[in-house]
Coordinates of C-alpha atoms in Angstrom, one line a residue:
X1 CA 24.4 -17.0 4.8
X2 CA 27.6 -15.1 3.3
X3 CA 30.8 -16.5 5.2
X4 CA 31.5 -12.9 6.8
X5 CA 29.1 -13.0 9.7
X6 CA 29.4 -17.0 10.1
X7 CA 33.2 -16.0 11.3
X8 CA 32.6 -13.1 13.4
X9 CA 30.3 -15.3 15.1
X10 CA 32.9 -17.7 16.3
X11 CA 34.8 -15.5 16.9
X12 CA 32.5 -14.1 19.5
X13 CA 31.3 -17.0 20.5
X14 CA 35.3 -17.5 21.9
X15 CA 34.7 -14.2 23.6
X16 CA 31.4 -14.6 24.8
X17 CA 32.4 -17.5 26.6
X18 CA 35.5 -16.2 28.2
X19 CA 33.6 -12.8 29.1
X20 CA 30.6 -14.9 30.9
X21 CA 33.1 -16.8 32.7
X22 CA 35.4 -14.2 34.2
X23 CA 34.3 -10.9 32.6
X24 CA 33.3 -7.9 34.4
X25 CA 29.8 -6.2 34.0
X26 CA 32.5 -3.8 32.2
X27 CA 33.3 -6.9 30.0
X28 CA 29.9 -7.6 29.3
X29 CA 28.4 -4.7 27.9
X30 CA 31.3 -4.0 25.6
X31 CA 30.7 -8.0 24.7
X32 CA 26.9 -6.9 24.6
X33 CA 27.9 -3.4 21.4
X34 CA 29.7 -5.7 19.1
X35 CA 27.2 -8.7 19.6
X36 CA 24.4 -6.5 18.9
X37 CA 26.6 -4.4 16.1
X38 CA 26.9 -8.4 14.4
X39 CA 23.0 -8.1 15.0
X40 CA 22.4 -5.2 13.2
X41 CA 23.9 -4.9 10.6
X42 CA 23.5 -9.1 9.4
X43 CA 20.4 -9.7 11.3
X44 CA 18.5 -10.3 7.3
X45 CA 21.4 -12.9 6.4
X46 CA 20.8 -15.3 9.3
X47 CA 19.5 -18.5 9.3
X48 CA 16.8 -18.6 12.1
X49 CA 19.3 -21.4 14.1
X50 CA 21.5 -18.7 14.5
X51 CA 18.7 -16.5 15.5
X52 CA 18.2 -18.9 17.8
X53 CA 21.3 -18.8 19.2
X54 CA 21.9 -14.9 19.6
X55 CA 18.8 -14.9 21.3
X56 CA 20.0 -17.1 23.9
X57 CA 24.4 -15.1 23.8
X58 CA 21.9 -11.7 24.2
X59 CA 20.0 -13.3 27.1
X60 CA 23.0 -14.4 29.0
X61 CA 25.0 -11.1 28.4
X62 CA 21.9 -8.6 30.2
X63 CA 21.9 -10.4 33.2
X64 CA 23.7 -7.6 36.3
X65 CA 24.0 -5.1 33.6
X66 CA 22.9 -1.9 34.2
X67 CA 19.7 -0.5 32.7
X68 CA 21.3 2.5 30.7
X69 CA 23.0 -0.5 28.6
X70 CA 20.1 -3.0 28.2
X71 CA 18.0 0.4 27.2
X72 CA 20.2 0.7 24.6
X73 CA 19.9 -3.0 23.1
X74 CA 16.0 -2.1 23.2
X75 CA 16.4 0.7 21.3
X76 CA 18.2 -0.9 19.0
X77 CA 16.2 -4.0 18.3
X78 CA 12.9 -3.3 18.7
X79 CA 12.2 -1.7 14.6
X80 CA 13.8 -5.7 13.6
X81 CA 11.5 -7.3 12.4
X82 CA 14.0 -10.7 12.8
X83 CA 14.7 -9.9 16.3
X84 CA 15.4 -12.6 18.7
X85 CA 12.0 -13.3 20.3
X86 CA 13.1 -14.4 23.5
X87 CA 14.8 -11.5 23.7
X88 CA 12.1 -9.3 22.9
X89 CA 9.9 -10.7 25.6
X90 CA 12.4 -10.4 28.3
X91 CA 13.2 -6.6 27.2
X92 CA 9.4 -5.8 26.7
X93 CA 8.9 -7.2 30.1
X94 CA 11.3 -5.2 32.2
X95 CA 9.6 -2.8 35.0
X96 CA 12.2 0.2 33.9
X97 CA 9.9 1.8 30.5
X98 CA 13.2 3.5 29.7
X99 CA 14.2 -0.5 28.6
X100 CA 10.6 -1.8 28.2
X101 CA 9.7 1.0 26.5
X102 CA 10.8 0.9 22.5
X103 CA 9.6 -3.3 22.9
X104 CA 6.0 -2.6 23.7
X105 CA 5.7 0.3 21.1
X106 CA 7.8 -1.0 18.4
X107 CA 8.6 -4.6 17.9
X108 CA 6.7 -6.5 15.9
X109 CA 8.4 -9.7 17.8
X110 CA 5.5 -9.6 20.4
X111 CA 2.5 -11.9 20.6
X112 CA -1.0 -10.6 22.1
X113 CA -0.8 -12.8 25.7
X114 CA 2.5 -10.7 26.4
X115 CA 1.0 -7.7 26.0
X116 CA -1.9 -8.4 27.3
X117 CA 0.1 -9.8 30.6
X118 CA 2.0 -6.1 30.7
X119 CA -0.7 -4.3 30.0
X120 CA -2.5 -5.7 33.1
X121 CA 0.2 -5.5 35.7
X122 CA 2.1 -3.2 34.6
X123 CA 2.9 0.7 34.9
X124 CA 0.8 3.3 33.6
X125 CA 3.8 4.3 31.4
X126 CA 4.0 0.3 29.7
X127 CA 0.1 1.5 28.7
X128 CA 1.1 4.6 27.6
X129 CA 3.8 2.4 25.1
X130 CA 1.4 -0.7 24.0
X131 CA -1.2 2.4 23.1
X132 CA 1.2 3.5 20.3
X133 CA 2.2 0.5 18.0
X134 CA 1.4 -0.1 14.8
X135 CA -1.7 -2.8 15.3
X136 CA -3.6 -3.0 18.0
X137 CA -5.6 -6.3 18.3
X138 CA -9.0 -6.1 20.1
X139 CA -8.2 -8.3 23.0
X140 CA -5.6 -5.9 23.9
X141 CA -7.3 -2.8 23.3
X142 CA -10.0 -3.5 26.3
X143 CA -7.3 -3.9 28.6
X144 CA -5.7 -0.8 27.5
X145 CA -9.0 1.0 28.4
X146 CA -9.7 -0.7 31.7
X147 CA -6.5 0.2 33.3
X148 CA -5.7 3.0 31.2
X149 CA -5.5 6.4 32.4
X150 CA -6.8 9.3 30.4
X151 CA -3.1 9.9 28.5
X152 CA -3.3 6.4 27.9
X153 CA -7.5 6.3 26.9
X154 CA -6.9 9.2 24.3
X155 CA -3.7 7.5 22.7
X156 CA -5.8 3.9 22.2
X157 CA -8.4 6.3 20.8
X158 CA -6.4 8.1 18.5
X159 CA -4.6 5.4 17.0
X160 CA -5.8 4.5 13.4
X161 CA -3.9 1.2 13.9
X162 CA -6.3 -0.1 17.0
X163 CA -9.4 -2.1 16.9
X164 CA -11.7 -1.8 18.9
X165 CA -14.6 -4.4 20.2
X166 CA -18.3 -3.7 21.0
X167 CA -17.5 -3.2 24.6
X168 CA -14.8 -1.3 24.0
X169 CA -16.6 1.7 22.0
X170 CA -18.9 1.7 24.6
X171 CA -16.8 2.2 27.1
X172 CA -15.2 5.0 25.2
X173 CA -18.1 6.4 24.0
X174 CA -19.2 6.7 28.3
X175 CA -15.8 8.1 29.4
X176 CA -16.0 10.8 26.3
X177 CA -19.1 11.6 27.8
X178 CA -16.6 13.4 30.7
X179 CA -13.6 14.4 28.2
X180 CA -13.5 16.8 25.2
X181 CA -10.4 15.8 24.1
X182 CA -11.4 12.1 23.7
X183 CA -14.6 13.0 22.4
X184 CA -13.5 15.3 20.0
X185 CA -10.7 12.5 19.1
X186 CA -13.4 9.3 19.3
X187 CA -15.5 11.2 17.2
X188 CA -13.5 11.1 14.0
X189 CA -12.8 7.4 13.9
X190 CA -14.3 6.0 10.7
X191 CA -14.8 2.6 13.0
X192 CA -16.8 4.0 15.4
X193 CA -20.3 2.8 14.7
X194 CA -23.0 5.0 14.4
X195 CA -25.2 4.2 17.3
X196 CA -22.5 4.8 19.5
X197 CA -21.6 8.3 17.8
X198 CA -25.3 9.2 19.0
X199 CA -24.8 8.0 22.4
X200 CA -21.2 9.9 22.1
X201 CA -22.8 13.3 20.9
X202 CA -25.8 12.9 23.0
X203 CA -24.2 12.5 26.7
X204 CA -21.5 14.7 25.1
X205 CA -24.2 17.4 25.0
X206 CA -25.9 16.5 27.9
X207 CA -22.7 16.9 29.7
X208 CA -21.9 20.0 28.0
X209 CA -25.7 21.7 29.2
X210 CA -25.3 20.9 32.7
X211 CA -22.2 22.6 33.1
X212 CA -23.2 26.0 31.1
X213 CA -26.9 25.9 32.8
X214 CA -25.0 24.8 36.6
X215 CA -23.0 28.5 35.8
X216 CA -25.5 30.8 33.6
X217 CA -29.1 29.5 35.3
X218 CA -30.7 32.6 34.4
X219 CA -30.3 31.7 30.6
X220 CA -31.1 28.5 31.0
X221 CA -34.1 28.2 27.8
X222 CA -31.3 29.7 25.1
X223 CA -28.7 26.7 26.4
X224 CA -31.3 24.1 26.0
X225 CA -31.5 25.2 22.4
X226 CA -28.0 25.9 21.3
X227 CA -27.1 22.7 22.4
X228 CA -29.6 21.1 21.1
X229 CA -28.7 22.3 17.8
X230 CA -25.6 21.5 18.5
X231 CA -26.3 17.9 19.1
X232 CA -28.4 17.7 15.6
X233 CA -25.3 19.2 13.7
X234 CA -22.7 16.6 15.3
X235 CA -25.3 14.2 13.9
X236 CA -26.1 15.0 11.0
X237 CA -22.1 15.7 9.8
X238 CA -20.6 14.1 7.1
X239 CA -18.1 12.7 9.2
X240 CA -20.6 10.8 11.6
X241 CA -22.0 8.7 8.3
X242 CA -19.7 5.6 7.9
X243 CA -19.7 3.2 5.4
X244 CA -21.8 1.4 8.0
X245 CA -23.8 3.0 8.3
X246 CA -24.3 3.6 4.3
X247 CA -24.7 -0.1 3.9
X248 CA -27.4 -0.3 6.1
X249 CA -29.4 2.1 4.9
X250 CA -29.1 1.0 1.2
X251 CA -30.0 -2.5 2.4
X252 CA -33.5 -1.1 4.0
X253 CA -34.3 1.0 0.9
X254 CA -33.7 -2.3 -1.1
X255 CA -35.7 -3.9 1.1
X256 CA -39.1 -1.4 1.1
X257 CA -39.2 -0.9 -2.5
X258 CA -39.1 -4.6 -3.2
X259 CA -42.0 -4.6 -0.6
X260 CA -40.1 -6.7 2.2
X261 CA -40.0 -4.1 5.1
X262 CA -41.9 -5.0 7.7
X263 CA -42.4 -5.5 11.1
X264 CA -40.9 -8.9 11.1
X265 CA -37.5 -8.1 10.0
X266 CA -37.8 -4.7 12.4
X267 CA -37.8 -6.7 14.9
X268 CA -34.8 -8.8 13.9
X269 CA -32.6 -5.4 13.9
X270 CA -33.5 -4.5 17.4
X271 CA -33.3 -8.2 18.8
X272 CA -29.3 -8.0 17.1
X273 CA -29.1 -4.4 18.0
X274 CA -28.6 -3.1 14.1
X275 CA -29.6 0.6 15.0
X276 CA -29.0 1.8 11.4
X277 CA -30.4 -0.2 9.5
X278 CA -33.5 -0.2 12.5
X279 CA -34.0 3.3 12.2
X280 CA -33.9 3.7 8.9
X281 CA -37.1 1.0 8.5
X282 CA -38.9 2.6 10.7
X283 CA -38.8 5.7 8.6
X284 CA -39.3 4.0 5.8
X285 CA -42.6 3.0 7.4
X286 CA -43.3 6.1 8.9
X287 CA -42.7 8.0 5.6
X288 CA -40.0 10.4 7.1
X289 CA -36.6 10.9 6.4
X290 CA -33.8 9.5 8.4
X291 CA -32.7 12.0 10.3
X292 CA -36.2 12.8 11.4
X293 CA -36.6 9.2 12.7
X294 CA -33.1 9.3 14.3
X295 CA -33.7 12.5 16.5
X296 CA -37.0 11.7 17.9
X297 CA -35.8 8.2 18.5
X298 CA -32.7 10.0 20.2
X299 CA -34.2 12.6 21.7
X300 CA -38.1 11.6 22.3
X301 CA -37.1 8.7 24.6
X302 CA -39.6 5.9 24.5
X303 CA -42.6 8.3 23.8
X304 CA -40.6 8.8 20.3
X305 CA -40.3 5.6 19.2
X306 CA -44.1 5.1 20.2
X307 CA -45.0 7.8 18.1
X308 CA -43.2 6.5 15.1
X309 CA -44.0 2.8 15.8
X310 CA -48.2 3.9 15.5
X311 CA -48.1 6.0 12.3
X312 CA -46.0 2.9 10.6
X313 CA -48.6 0.5 12.0
X314 CA -46.2 -1.4 14.3
X315 CA -47.3 -3.8 17.3
X316 CA -46.7 -2.9 20.4
X317 CA -44.4 -6.3 20.3
X318 CA -41.8 -4.1 18.2
X319 CA -42.5 -0.9 19.0
X320 CA -41.5 -3.1 22.5
X321 CA -38.5 -4.5 21.1
X322 CA -37.1 -1.6 19.5
X323 CA -37.5 1.2 22.8
X324 CA -34.8 -1.9 24.8
X325 CA -32.8 -1.2 21.4
X326 CA -32.6 2.1 22.1
X327 CA -32.1 2.0 26.0
X328 CA -29.6 -0.9 26.1
X329 CA -27.5 1.3 23.3
X330 CA -28.0 4.9 25.0
X331 CA -27.0 3.3 28.1
X332 CA -30.1 3.9 29.6
X333 CA -31.8 2.5 32.4
X334 CA -34.7 0.4 31.6
X335 CA -38.1 1.2 31.6
X336 CA -41.4 -0.3 33.2
X337 CA -43.2 -1.1 29.7
X338 CA -46.0 -1.9 30.9
X339 CA -47.7 1.4 31.6
X340 CA -45.9 2.3 28.2
X341 CA -47.7 -0.5 26.5
X342 CA -51.0 1.3 27.3
X343 CA -50.5 4.2 26.5
X344 CA -49.1 2.7 22.8
X345 CA -52.7 1.5 22.8
X346 CA -54.7 4.4 23.3
X347 CA -52.4 6.5 20.9
X348 CA -54.1 7.0 17.7
X349 CA -52.8 7.0 14.4
X350 CA -54.2 10.5 14.2
X351 CA -52.3 12.2 16.9
X352 CA -49.6 10.3 16.6
X353 CA -48.8 11.6 12.9
X354 CA -50.0 15.3 14.2
X355 CA -46.8 15.1 16.3
X356 CA -44.6 13.9 14.0
X357 CA -45.7 16.6 12.0
X358 CA -44.5 18.9 14.3
X359 CA -41.2 17.4 14.6
X360 CA -40.9 17.8 11.3
X361 CA -41.0 21.0 11.0
X362 CA -39.3 21.1 14.3
X363 CA -36.0 19.2 12.0
X364 CA -36.1 22.0 9.8
X365 CA -36.3 25.1 11.4
X366 CA -36.5 25.4 15.0
X367 CA -36.9 29.0 16.4
X368 CA -34.6 30.4 18.7
X369 CA -36.3 30.3 23.0
X370 CA -37.2 33.5 24.1
X371 CA -34.9 36.4 25.7
X372 CA -34.7 36.2 28.8
X373 CA -36.9 39.9 30.1
X374 CA -33.7 40.9 32.3

């Protein structure tokens, strides 16, 4: 370190002692400005020991000064990677958002435990500031999604540096069903798992259909067709195919080509909620495209899964796991599968093949509904 910062530090320490003992609030603010100038202009030259000293000085000086002075300090220190850590924690915990905001959104000196505690206890404005950080861990986003209002949730979902737990993604998909702006932003995230994208499209489409039909009950057929077709286009859009989905499909293709794809593997996929792998595996054994199998699984409820399972030659134990996986991922109410088991055992492969052929044709070209006679 150069001697110039050291001389300035010694001079300011003498001034600081006088200020803390006899200085007015105005004197404190002026000393704070000078200490801040010294740190901002020479921060990279200071040793860790000196940064600790600055930490003590800043915390002493910000006692009993107005919010505007603390806000200015927060703005100047927030972008500095070597900013005194205890001072940053204190500023980030301030009730005044003009003080806490710059630090919460920009400072790299804040640990997750402080961000989580702030997100649990402070205002929505504090949560919004946290949502703008360059990087957000799953633990932090879980709290933001739980406590955050509409603006906070949208901001968090739109942050490319935010990571989400499976539960966080589930929560986003549920809220997006009632929030078109959130749905649009969430659908563009490259890390959104395929099964949650499908859940998002299905739930959002259902919400749109219900609203349109309530407004235009005389056009229910046309509305249902248009919404269903739109959902299918959304599911097959390139943005919906994540790298994880492509890897899963490639794995299943390899297993099928090597003759290693069977019901036992499908059971493992279903038990671990691996929708991409399970859907692709069933499609391969049923000799249909992944898109057709996916549409049947999403739109056909338990009956659709049973049709695919029968054509693929799967036992009821495997089909049951597939139905449970589908209901879990879609957030559907679990079914009483005792009646479904009897239906599956009575279902003939030839009948299932006929239904499956219908779905293939429908997927390729769905005829428009009959127009109202009015």
